XYZ file of C-alpha atoms in Angstrom:
725
model
C 9.429 139.574 -18.406
C 6.850 137.637 -19.356
C 6.732 138.866 -23.136
C 9.962 137.879 -22.868
C 9.583 134.247 -22.017
C 6.896 133.843 -24.342
C 8.935 135.139 -26.625
C 11.777 132.327 -26.395
C 9.264 130.069 -25.941
C 7.756 130.462 -29.390
C 11.385 130.708 -30.970
C 12.392 127.713 -29.310
C 8.791 126.349 -30.707
C 9.083 126.623 -34.224
C 12.933 125.606 -34.351
C 11.951 122.303 -32.676
C 9.541 121.859 -34.885
C 11.000 123.215 -38.289
C 14.503 120.032 -36.885
C 12.092 117.685 -39.087
C 11.738 119.641 -41.918
C 15.266 120.310 -42.939
C 16.539 116.808 -41.795
C 13.713 114.932 -44.080
C 15.159 117.459 -46.557
C 18.481 115.775 -45.696
C 16.972 112.461 -46.006
C 19.045 109.882 -48.640
C 16.206 108.687 -51.433
C 16.251 105.625 -53.018
C 17.971 104.436 -55.608
C 16.614 102.667 -59.256
C 19.782 100.827 -61.430
C 18.287 100.582 -64.702
C 20.522 97.819 -66.939
C 20.061 98.176 -70.579
C 22.448 95.971 -71.615
C 23.750 95.649 -74.627
C 23.032 98.544 -76.220
C 25.046 102.189 -76.919
C 24.484 105.636 -76.080
C 22.460 106.486 -80.122
C 20.295 103.563 -78.905
C 19.221 105.188 -75.320
C 19.096 108.236 -77.142
C 16.093 107.185 -79.089
C 14.448 106.590 -76.407
C 12.155 109.640 -76.472
C 11.345 109.847 -72.385
C 15.103 109.303 -71.793
C 16.174 111.767 -74.105
C 14.111 114.848 -73.253
C 14.932 113.739 -69.415
C 19.091 114.053 -70.465
C 18.298 117.973 -72.470
C 17.156 119.406 -69.169
C 19.242 117.378 -66.535
C 21.745 114.231 -65.872
C 24.913 112.968 -65.928
C 26.605 110.977 -68.351
C 29.883 108.874 -69.165
C 31.336 106.248 -70.820
C 32.369 103.242 -68.527
C 34.893 100.405 -68.850
C 33.370 96.484 -68.621
C 36.992 95.531 -67.545
C 36.526 92.133 -65.625
C 39.221 89.760 -63.956
C 41.216 87.187 -65.723
C 38.450 88.659 -68.561
C 35.238 90.943 -70.002
C 32.116 89.845 -70.500
C 28.710 90.837 -69.273
C 28.856 88.659 -66.228
C 32.136 89.818 -64.930
C 31.251 93.198 -65.453
C 27.827 92.345 -63.716
C 29.698 91.166 -60.546
C 32.967 93.691 -60.601
C 29.997 96.486 -59.680
C 28.629 94.956 -57.165
C 31.949 93.910 -55.600
C 33.374 97.688 -56.055
C 36.596 95.731 -57.735
C 37.443 93.396 -61.053
C 36.166 90.005 -59.996
C 36.711 86.785 -61.885
C 33.676 84.887 -62.539
C 34.431 82.105 -64.578
C 33.127 78.883 -64.323
C 29.155 79.434 -65.333
C 27.794 81.957 -67.896
C 24.840 82.678 -66.162
C 24.988 82.465 -62.275
C 21.877 80.327 -60.953
C 19.805 83.050 -59.346
C 16.590 81.872 -57.580
C 13.611 83.012 -55.856
C 13.147 81.548 -52.903
C 11.155 78.055 -52.170
C 10.998 75.467 -49.813
C 13.443 73.250 -51.599
C 16.017 75.775 -53.097
C 15.979 77.644 -49.054
C 16.910 74.073 -47.589
C 19.789 73.235 -50.015
C 20.762 76.834 -49.695
C 21.185 76.679 -46.324
C 22.715 74.208 -45.929
C 25.567 74.752 -48.174
C 26.342 77.970 -47.074
C 25.158 77.816 -43.157
C 23.155 81.400 -43.198
C 18.986 82.179 -44.145
C 18.213 82.410 -47.564
C 16.218 84.921 -48.831
C 13.675 86.327 -51.136
C 16.154 85.083 -54.138
C 19.375 83.018 -53.571
C 22.885 82.494 -55.614
C 21.875 78.829 -55.305
C 25.846 78.419 -56.500
C 27.477 81.178 -54.726
C 29.925 79.213 -52.960
C 31.203 78.454 -56.539
C 31.253 81.563 -57.246
C 33.435 82.579 -54.416
C 35.802 79.994 -54.659
C 36.615 81.055 -58.450
C 37.261 84.186 -57.438
C 39.170 83.619 -54.859
C 41.248 80.194 -57.754
C 41.290 82.623 -60.356
C 40.750 86.568 -59.127
C 43.939 88.676 -59.142
C 42.667 92.031 -57.420
C 41.572 90.134 -54.492
C 38.060 91.585 -54.261
C 34.720 90.346 -52.535
C 31.915 89.248 -54.663
C 28.498 91.011 -52.889
C 30.121 93.882 -51.335
C 27.599 96.317 -52.409
C 24.628 94.097 -51.148
C 26.751 93.162 -48.124
C 26.518 96.847 -46.962
C 23.400 97.764 -47.581
C 22.228 94.538 -45.791
C 24.384 95.161 -42.448
C 23.159 99.482 -42.460
C 19.450 98.177 -42.234
C 18.712 98.741 -46.135
C 16.627 96.541 -48.505
C 17.848 95.541 -52.364
C 15.191 94.002 -54.544
C 15.659 92.620 -58.392
C 13.736 92.396 -61.448
C 13.398 91.271 -64.290
C 15.487 88.887 -66.369
C 17.192 88.607 -69.637
C 16.044 85.107 -69.844
C 15.809 83.682 -73.528
C 14.407 80.186 -75.396
C 16.919 77.417 -76.693
C 15.611 74.838 -78.825
C 12.401 75.092 -77.309
C 14.321 75.417 -73.383
C 14.351 78.892 -70.952
C 18.064 79.230 -70.164
C 17.747 81.512 -67.054
C 20.060 85.006 -67.527
C 19.757 86.738 -64.121
C 23.168 87.534 -63.488
C 21.778 91.236 -62.826
C 21.570 89.668 -59.066
C 25.175 89.542 -59.049
C 24.984 93.230 -58.787
C 22.331 93.820 -55.799
C 23.216 90.295 -53.833
C 25.454 90.186 -50.135
C 28.573 88.193 -50.291
C 26.430 85.390 -49.543
C 24.917 85.963 -52.834
C 21.379 86.894 -51.529
C 18.863 89.396 -52.148
C 16.070 90.792 -50.283
C 13.325 91.161 -51.976
C 12.261 90.782 -55.934
C 10.595 89.402 -59.189
C 12.707 87.090 -61.090
C 10.998 83.955 -63.249
C 7.108 85.742 -63.641
C 7.528 89.137 -66.014
C 8.260 87.498 -68.630
C 5.466 87.373 -71.266
C 5.465 85.506 -74.532
C 5.861 87.125 -78.167
C 6.549 86.131 -81.418
C 7.414 88.958 -82.882
C 10.034 89.447 -80.536
C 13.140 88.204 -80.076
C 13.209 84.229 -78.905
C 9.160 84.535 -78.696
C 9.463 86.524 -75.557
C 9.448 89.867 -74.099
C 9.576 91.449 -70.872
C 5.837 92.613 -69.285
C 6.542 96.129 -68.956
C 2.738 96.255 -67.523
C 4.023 94.230 -64.053
C 7.134 95.660 -64.557
C 5.722 98.633 -63.649
C 3.842 97.591 -60.771
C 6.246 95.682 -59.207
C 9.098 98.404 -60.179
C 6.724 100.673 -57.623
C 5.788 98.200 -55.070
C 9.488 97.239 -54.307
C 10.086 101.080 -54.331
C 7.771 101.231 -51.822
C 9.556 98.399 -50.085
C 13.249 98.808 -50.948
C 16.027 100.994 -51.200
C 17.786 99.943 -53.533
C 16.198 98.639 -57.043
C 17.696 96.600 -59.695
C 15.676 96.386 -62.819
C 17.261 94.235 -65.888
C 14.612 95.329 -68.807
C 16.000 92.324 -70.518
C 14.954 92.588 -74.199
C 17.861 94.863 -75.563
C 20.269 91.320 -73.983
C 17.907 89.022 -76.324
C 17.908 91.328 -78.625
C 21.405 91.601 -79.254
C 21.441 87.865 -78.646
C 19.241 87.250 -81.904
C 20.692 89.869 -83.967
C 22.551 87.725 -86.709
C 18.741 85.280 -87.108
C 16.966 88.674 -88.581
C 17.781 90.706 -91.649
C 18.069 94.485 -91.549
C 13.939 95.000 -91.707
C 12.907 92.492 -88.739
C 15.743 94.285 -86.101
C 15.336 97.318 -86.911
C 10.761 96.496 -86.517
C 11.891 94.185 -83.286
C 14.260 97.315 -82.103
C 11.465 99.764 -82.410
C 8.733 98.543 -80.407
C 11.640 97.401 -77.559
C 12.302 100.532 -77.951
C 8.318 101.836 -77.356
C 8.342 99.248 -74.360
C 11.504 100.462 -72.560
C 10.154 104.188 -72.984
C 6.774 103.399 -71.646
C 8.284 102.222 -68.743
C 10.611 104.759 -68.057
C 7.835 107.411 -68.826
C 6.558 106.290 -65.227
C 9.878 105.729 -63.411
C 10.892 109.414 -63.876
C 7.214 110.274 -62.719
C 7.195 107.877 -59.689
C 10.557 109.009 -57.952
C 10.718 111.915 -55.980
C 13.134 114.975 -55.989
C 15.998 112.768 -53.532
C 16.213 109.479 -55.676
C 19.080 108.933 -57.746
C 17.946 106.932 -60.678
C 21.080 104.916 -62.701
C 20.709 104.239 -66.622
C 22.781 101.883 -68.063
C 24.210 98.916 -70.110
C 26.394 96.575 -68.244
C 27.936 95.159 -71.445
C 28.389 96.669 -75.010
C 26.150 95.131 -77.845
C 28.021 92.246 -79.958
C 28.926 94.261 -83.269
C 30.021 97.396 -80.966
C 32.281 94.792 -79.029
C 33.821 93.324 -81.901
C 34.665 97.307 -83.173
C 36.275 98.418 -80.602
C 33.870 100.125 -79.374
C 34.211 98.559 -75.739
C 32.750 101.539 -73.697
C 29.563 101.197 -72.222
C 27.022 104.426 -71.542
C 25.597 105.081 -67.722
C 23.520 107.798 -67.084
C 22.870 109.193 -63.410
C 20.092 111.521 -62.653
C 20.265 113.236 -59.985
C 19.288 116.867 -59.031
C 18.415 119.055 -62.211
C 21.674 119.353 -63.770
C 23.714 118.300 -66.577
C 26.942 117.418 -66.782
C 29.763 114.954 -66.732
C 30.566 111.825 -64.671
C 34.388 111.049 -63.395
C 36.016 109.374 -60.723
C 39.555 109.029 -58.677
C 39.278 105.996 -60.631
C 39.873 107.632 -64.374
C 40.598 111.074 -63.284
C 38.752 111.842 -66.800
C 35.789 113.181 -67.488
C 33.457 111.519 -69.145
C 35.265 108.054 -68.595
C 34.404 105.930 -65.103
C 34.982 102.289 -64.852
C 32.387 99.590 -63.673
C 33.651 98.873 -60.031
C 33.237 102.404 -59.870
C 29.127 101.624 -59.623
C 28.586 99.930 -56.473
C 30.926 102.739 -54.179
C 28.730 105.979 -55.609
C 25.158 103.317 -54.839
C 27.014 103.674 -51.074
C 28.147 106.784 -51.338
C 24.152 108.264 -52.327
C 22.998 106.340 -48.757
C 26.604 108.260 -46.985
C 28.269 104.655 -46.786
C 31.520 102.906 -47.257
C 33.150 99.591 -47.817
C 36.797 99.168 -47.710
C 37.483 96.536 -49.527
C 35.791 98.443 -52.459
C 38.802 99.875 -55.040
C 36.168 102.083 -56.817
C 35.567 105.630 -56.497
C 32.378 107.194 -56.258
C 30.949 109.817 -59.037
C 31.961 113.318 -59.224
C 29.761 115.610 -60.867
C 31.099 118.146 -63.650
C 29.149 120.266 -64.609
C 28.597 120.758 -69.197
C 25.877 121.778 -70.842
C 27.304 120.198 -73.938
C 27.517 116.311 -72.281
C 26.167 114.111 -74.853
C 28.105 115.920 -77.716
C 31.321 115.801 -75.780
C 31.251 112.474 -75.170
C 30.497 111.499 -78.438
C 33.301 113.422 -79.544
C 35.788 111.769 -77.537
C 34.259 108.258 -78.420
C 34.847 108.450 -82.171
C 38.455 110.099 -80.800
C 39.131 107.093 -78.610
C 37.771 104.568 -80.751
C 40.585 105.999 -83.483
C 43.227 105.472 -81.534
C 42.326 102.222 -80.037
C 41.766 100.694 -83.917
C 45.461 102.063 -85.249
C 47.218 101.541 -81.945
C 48.100 98.213 -82.500
C 49.656 98.985 -86.607
C 51.135 102.388 -85.720
C 53.038 101.195 -82.740
C 53.725 97.394 -84.432
C 55.461 100.083 -87.209
C 57.161 102.117 -84.559
C 59.138 98.733 -83.109
C 59.375 97.083 -86.366
C 61.381 100.731 -87.509
C 63.503 100.267 -84.753
C 64.084 97.145 -84.268
C 64.948 96.386 -87.692
C 67.074 100.028 -87.666
C 68.757 98.345 -85.409
C 69.675 95.116 -86.242
C 70.791 95.871 -90.129
C 72.644 98.959 -88.388
C 74.635 96.205 -87.179
C 74.988 93.809 -89.383
C 75.997 96.794 -91.849
C 79.064 97.741 -89.267
C 80.366 93.960 -88.939
C 80.051 93.591 -93.121
C 81.499 97.440 -93.660
C 84.350 96.085 -95.800
C 81.556 94.495 -98.069
C 79.118 98.023 -97.957
C 79.329 99.893 -101.381
C 79.032 103.997 -100.821
C 79.557 103.304 -97.421
C 80.092 106.988 -96.200
C 76.482 107.646 -98.503
C 74.652 104.118 -97.292
C 76.128 104.666 -93.388
C 74.301 108.363 -93.379
C 70.974 107.389 -94.548
C 71.281 103.881 -92.003
C 71.890 106.656 -88.976
C 69.429 108.999 -90.216
C 66.919 105.672 -90.399
C 67.874 104.362 -86.314
C 67.367 108.368 -85.144
C 63.654 108.086 -86.093
C 63.823 105.750 -83.004
C 64.469 108.493 -80.610
C 62.195 110.922 -82.474
C 58.679 109.122 -82.832
C 58.258 108.633 -78.823
C 58.260 112.958 -78.870
C 56.287 112.412 -82.292
C 53.644 110.444 -80.834
C 53.802 112.526 -77.941
C 52.863 115.868 -79.050
C 50.675 114.932 -81.628
C 47.191 114.783 -79.723
C 47.679 119.024 -80.041
C 46.124 118.487 -83.677
C 42.985 116.850 -81.332
C 42.474 114.476 -84.693
C 39.451 111.929 -84.438
C 40.043 110.121 -87.084
C 42.481 107.500 -87.715
C 43.509 108.623 -91.292
C 44.084 112.626 -89.583
C 45.537 110.988 -86.357
C 48.197 109.296 -88.768
C 48.299 112.524 -90.593
C 49.126 114.427 -87.481
C 51.514 111.632 -85.970
C 53.358 111.533 -89.910
C 53.411 115.972 -89.838
C 54.622 115.767 -85.887
C 57.547 113.327 -86.969
C 58.459 115.597 -89.933
C 58.939 118.685 -88.156
C 60.710 117.524 -85.397
C 63.234 116.147 -87.687
C 63.870 119.064 -89.926
C 64.492 121.265 -86.857
C 66.567 118.909 -85.713
C 68.732 118.600 -88.573
C 68.641 122.611 -88.967
C 69.209 123.324 -85.660
C 72.704 120.500 -85.381
C 75.248 119.118 -87.478
C 76.251 116.800 -84.714
C 74.623 113.826 -84.537
C 74.822 112.973 -80.621
C 73.511 116.876 -80.008
C 70.849 116.207 -82.085
C 69.827 112.933 -80.039
C 70.293 114.602 -76.961
C 68.110 117.577 -78.080
C 65.436 115.164 -79.002
C 65.845 113.907 -75.543
C 65.796 116.632 -73.634
C 62.781 117.854 -75.509
C 60.816 115.057 -74.136
C 61.472 114.482 -71.429
C 60.278 118.725 -70.999
C 56.858 117.841 -72.668
C 56.473 114.712 -70.303
C 57.204 117.451 -67.281
C 54.987 119.909 -68.422
C 52.168 117.287 -69.051
C 52.413 115.797 -65.879
C 51.778 119.141 -64.000
C 49.110 120.506 -66.179
C 46.894 116.605 -66.333
C 48.656 114.602 -68.282
C 46.671 115.262 -71.919
C 48.705 114.397 -73.791
C 49.851 111.147 -72.449
C 46.043 110.305 -72.104
C 45.091 110.780 -75.941
C 48.781 109.697 -77.793
C 48.842 106.363 -79.315
C 51.838 104.703 -77.574
C 50.160 105.340 -74.382
C 47.542 103.605 -72.363
C 43.925 103.637 -73.275
C 40.801 103.968 -71.401
C 39.097 101.148 -73.658
C 41.400 98.760 -72.163
C 41.349 100.005 -69.173
C 45.093 98.756 -67.679
C 45.403 102.677 -66.749
C 42.974 105.783 -67.213
C 45.918 109.118 -65.460
C 49.006 109.572 -65.409
C 52.320 108.668 -66.993
C 51.499 104.975 -68.486
C 54.077 101.938 -68.924
C 55.764 102.869 -72.466
C 56.693 105.960 -70.921
C 57.286 105.664 -67.894
C 60.658 103.593 -69.513
C 61.137 106.885 -71.632
C 61.446 109.339 -68.570
C 63.712 107.407 -66.622
C 66.260 106.843 -70.017
C 65.714 110.405 -72.138
C 66.038 112.280 -69.002
C 70.133 110.515 -68.602
C 70.438 110.520 -71.688
C 69.542 114.457 -72.052
C 71.457 115.268 -69.191
C 74.377 113.248 -70.017
C 74.699 114.813 -73.532
C 74.059 118.526 -71.140
C 76.827 117.268 -69.317
C 79.445 116.306 -72.421
C 79.092 119.722 -73.716
C 79.828 120.932 -70.575
C 76.299 122.790 -71.121
C 75.175 122.805 -67.333
C 77.255 121.969 -63.847
C 76.620 118.056 -61.933
C 74.801 119.609 -59.240
C 71.872 120.839 -61.735
C 71.841 117.267 -62.568
C 70.428 116.233 -59.371
C 67.625 118.737 -59.267
C 66.229 118.012 -62.426
C 66.113 114.429 -61.440
C 64.466 115.741 -58.460
C 61.792 117.964 -60.462
C 61.527 115.084 -63.033
C 60.781 112.390 -60.014
C 57.931 114.185 -58.687
C 56.303 115.313 -61.384
C 56.375 111.625 -62.918
C 55.546 110.026 -59.679
C 53.757 112.787 -57.909
C 49.850 111.415 -56.889
C 47.932 113.828 -58.621
C 50.675 113.907 -61.891
C 52.160 111.008 -63.485
C 51.338 108.636 -60.309
C 53.276 105.955 -61.780
C 54.675 103.987 -58.864
C 56.971 101.620 -60.554
C 58.620 104.629 -62.373
C 59.067 106.614 -59.220
C 61.391 103.499 -58.090
C 63.066 102.777 -61.218
C 63.373 106.314 -61.282
C 65.105 107.113 -58.189
C 67.538 104.242 -58.799
C 68.780 105.176 -62.343
C 69.027 108.927 -61.693
C 70.356 108.116 -57.757
C 73.413 106.303 -59.925
C 73.775 108.182 -62.378
C 74.686 111.064 -59.988
C 77.428 108.763 -58.220
C 79.434 107.751 -61.099
C 79.377 111.587 -62.881
C 80.807 112.328 -58.835
C 83.080 109.578 -59.872
C 81.988 108.106 -55.833
C 83.282 104.872 -55.961
C 80.485 101.916 -56.068
C 80.387 99.247 -53.427
C 77.907 97.159 -51.378
C 76.643 100.021 -48.950
C 76.098 101.996 -52.440
C 73.815 99.084 -53.535
C 71.832 98.920 -50.102
C 71.837 103.322 -50.236
C 69.678 102.436 -54.421
C 67.818 99.715 -52.486
C 66.918 102.036 -49.441
C 66.243 105.252 -51.595
C 63.901 103.494 -53.532
C 61.757 102.148 -50.811
C 61.801 105.917 -49.259
C 60.742 107.296 -52.644
C 57.627 104.713 -52.693
C 56.934 105.442 -48.653
C 57.141 109.402 -49.323
C 54.586 109.492 -52.096
C 52.365 106.730 -50.441
C 52.450 109.654 -47.426
C 51.797 112.074 -49.521
C 49.099 110.361 -51.488
C 47.149 109.412 -48.245
C 47.697 113.114 -47.446
C 46.437 115.021 -49.970
C 43.794 112.299 -50.672
C 44.374 112.275 -54.383
C 42.700 108.594 -54.329
C 46.246 107.069 -57.436
C 46.516 103.413 -57.798
C 49.757 104.133 -54.791
C 45.857 104.920 -52.350
C 44.537 101.882 -53.590
C 47.557 99.734 -53.069
C 48.100 100.629 -49.903
C 44.564 100.504 -48.924
C 45.040 96.799 -50.075
C 47.682 96.289 -47.351
C 46.222 97.850 -44.859
C 43.108 95.387 -45.032
C 44.359 92.600 -46.564
C 47.855 92.596 -44.809
C 51.475 91.816 -46.280
C 49.779 89.192 -48.457
C 48.338 91.838 -50.819
C 51.675 92.631 -52.088
C 52.841 89.249 -52.463
C 49.384 89.664 -54.354
C 50.014 92.254 -56.656
C 53.805 91.131 -57.079
C 52.552 88.458 -58.275
C 50.190 89.617 -61.015
C 52.440 91.998 -61.640
C 54.961 88.196 -62.738
C 52.595 86.528 -64.699
C 51.679 89.643 -66.301
C 55.603 90.336 -67.565
C 55.172 86.358 -68.637
C 52.636 87.181 -70.878
C 53.902 90.075 -72.542
C 57.332 88.269 -73.164
C 55.129 85.596 -75.044
C 52.415 88.017 -76.958
C 53.961 91.647 -76.988
C 55.713 93.136 -79.996
C 57.875 95.220 -77.256
C 59.590 92.626 -77.043
C 61.414 92.472 -79.862
C 63.382 95.643 -79.408
C 64.698 93.578 -76.091
C 65.707 91.032 -78.257
C 67.636 93.676 -80.689
C 69.234 95.543 -77.896
C 70.486 92.238 -76.106
C 71.879 91.146 -80.408
C 73.605 94.774 -80.272
C 75.266 94.592 -77.221
C 76.180 90.687 -77.372
C 77.791 92.154 -81.108
C 79.505 94.687 -79.559
C 81.263 92.670 -76.804
C 83.288 90.731 -78.903
C 83.346 92.657 -82.266
C 85.057 95.028 -82.182
C 86.921 94.038 -79.567
C 87.493 96.807 -76.074
C 84.588 98.996 -78.472
C 83.010 99.305 -75.015
C 86.214 100.917 -73.387
C 87.298 102.802 -76.209
C 83.590 104.357 -76.111
C 84.352 105.074 -72.568
C 87.147 106.205 -72.994
C 86.048 109.307 -75.974
C 82.424 109.624 -73.505
C 82.393 109.297 -70.325
C 80.166 110.731 -69.123
C 77.447 109.225 -71.720
C 78.391 105.610 -71.165
C 77.869 106.935 -67.249
C 74.466 107.465 -68.106
C 74.051 104.184 -70.026
C 75.071 102.335 -67.017
C 72.757 103.905 -65.004
C 70.144 103.659 -67.712
C 70.410 100.263 -67.877
C 70.315 99.464 -64.494
C 66.536 101.962 -64.673
C 66.020 99.309 -67.164
C 66.577 96.057 -64.705
C 64.686 97.343 -61.920
C 61.680 98.092 -64.143
C 61.389 95.256 -65.605
C 61.234 93.681 -61.890
C 58.825 96.068 -60.380
C 56.626 97.049 -63.007
C 53.760 94.793 -64.452
C 54.654 96.095 -68.234
C 58.261 95.766 -67.322
C 58.984 94.652 -70.496
C 57.474 97.607 -71.942
C 58.551 99.865 -70.266
C 62.076 98.616 -70.288
C 62.569 98.537 -74.111
C 61.468 102.203 -74.533
C 64.490 102.660 -71.816
C 66.877 101.014 -73.826
C 65.804 103.042 -76.957
C 67.586 105.904 -75.441
C 70.653 103.789 -74.606
C 71.006 101.486 -77.433
C 70.417 104.268 -80.812
C 73.492 106.636 -79.309
C 75.386 103.501 -78.925
C 75.077 102.627 -82.642
C 75.224 106.105 -83.741
C 78.128 106.959 -81.727
C 79.607 103.389 -82.976
C 78.950 104.195 -86.989
C 80.928 107.529 -86.186
C 83.966 105.875 -84.095
C 84.234 102.662 -86.897
C 82.920 103.590 -90.517
C 83.555 107.325 -90.386
C 86.954 107.630 -88.303
C 87.753 104.411 -90.106
C 87.466 106.751 -93.672
C 88.797 109.769 -92.042
C 92.532 107.599 -90.821
C 92.436 106.078 -94.895
C 92.219 109.265 -96.058
């Protein structure tokens, strides 16, 4: 019996002794965030220590640097710390100062809070500017505030100061990442960290010997350290004053000093620590050449790969608003006000090669995007106007039949192009020339295929519309690869959207589906009940959070599809039916919001729902206010508005001349005409509920106006000629 008791006691002692050991292993380590501002991935790879480290471990991504109301260094820094886009428009450099007796009194008098070691003296102005000019309701200093509330210490080291006209211009914007909501930072050194060096930009440089000592000191005293290396920023600012040789010489010296510092950092950190190395903003040359994604690297553990997040759902692409959220996640913390998402670590051996290839492709797409879209919009709107004028002046058109046949083929290109642009990414071309060639080749193949399969114009157009909506559905189910990589869709460099169905193809999804189903019904290829089933499938795939994830599209589609179903079943529309359409749209949004929350997919809809829960109904007004402002801006600047204007012109002309023309179309093609009505209502709804409603309405109108013009040419021109014969 004694032996059993002794055995139990020994086992219990071993267990108790082992608890601290395992607890220590699960302990959160330190976080060191190092900012090499105004650099790119190639420059980072030129640092030997960093390159060596990346051969064995590290997760790499390109970071969108967009802020609220503009894009610049300080907005990017502030968005990192806020976990959401913020606006700090008032001044170029934020007034961070180390605590003195004098500025401490000033700080306390204007904020009512006790100062810390480093303080943003103008924090109230920063907050008020964000409230007044900000569109997203993000809170400055959310990262630092959450760390402070959980008794975790922050420290900031270094600056990006420069000397202009003999005066020191202070740049301590790195503090925007680390500060709490009152602009305070627990510790650090932002004043006494530089030395004079006439061989470096502006005659100063970071004192790396001191920086190493300070990093060691605050590594022991703090939980999260934010370091601004400074020299990379100064070099970029000074570039235009240098020739190639002096620039390369200064850059080589800076790289040498950074290498020395990083070597010490990697020797210093423990196995539970996390090191981030990033550039808050691209260098000036990259920014001007549309290479507007900055590198960010996370060293955690011993594996290598790519970073991703629920914000982007793209391997190797993240947003600046994710930085603060991921740092909190390293401490097991969250802040409900932060809309960014923590990183997902994706294992990939050739992470650098993958990133470089994707970046070249994205930059190429961004480079030619405007030209391709402008050409497409120009062809569409011009062909409509020319076609309409030719119809009005048909008596004076020579070689009438030949001219109008050519015009019809030109006009039909508008219905082929969205499909061609959607399919072109399958070639995976990455240079502007090859991407353009891929689009032209795809367009040509589709055109020939349509001509070979169908002689009838309506069947041809219905074929292209049907294939388009089928491709969109399949692409949505399998991760929207085509949507993410085609020129007419969204762009990660712009950062308005990263996944799902974009605004351009939202309009395509609404109207191409209705037109395709109307054509199938017109030729009695499908029963009416199948329209309802097809509509449900399209609606789910385009709106489900893990697929198309387009809330505005869900609202517009539900109204357009339901109206089309009511019309083909000859249901008489009255006030109650109109209310039903509105209720259906709301029900769809609520249903997908619930699915979003339950599935935990963290899409745009879940972010919106979370903002409502945190900020109340005001978040709804704020969101729709932003949508209205964006549409007003697009109405003045976007090339897409030309399609809407051309469409209004066409409809206005057909209302008056020929007389009762729409009545004739409705009589000859009743199902198609009902489809046009449903799609037009969808256009109006998407104008009201989408932040780029003008874009979506423009692309939707393609599948209304082109069929109307082609049908009109056939009815007015060719039937007229046949009558004479």
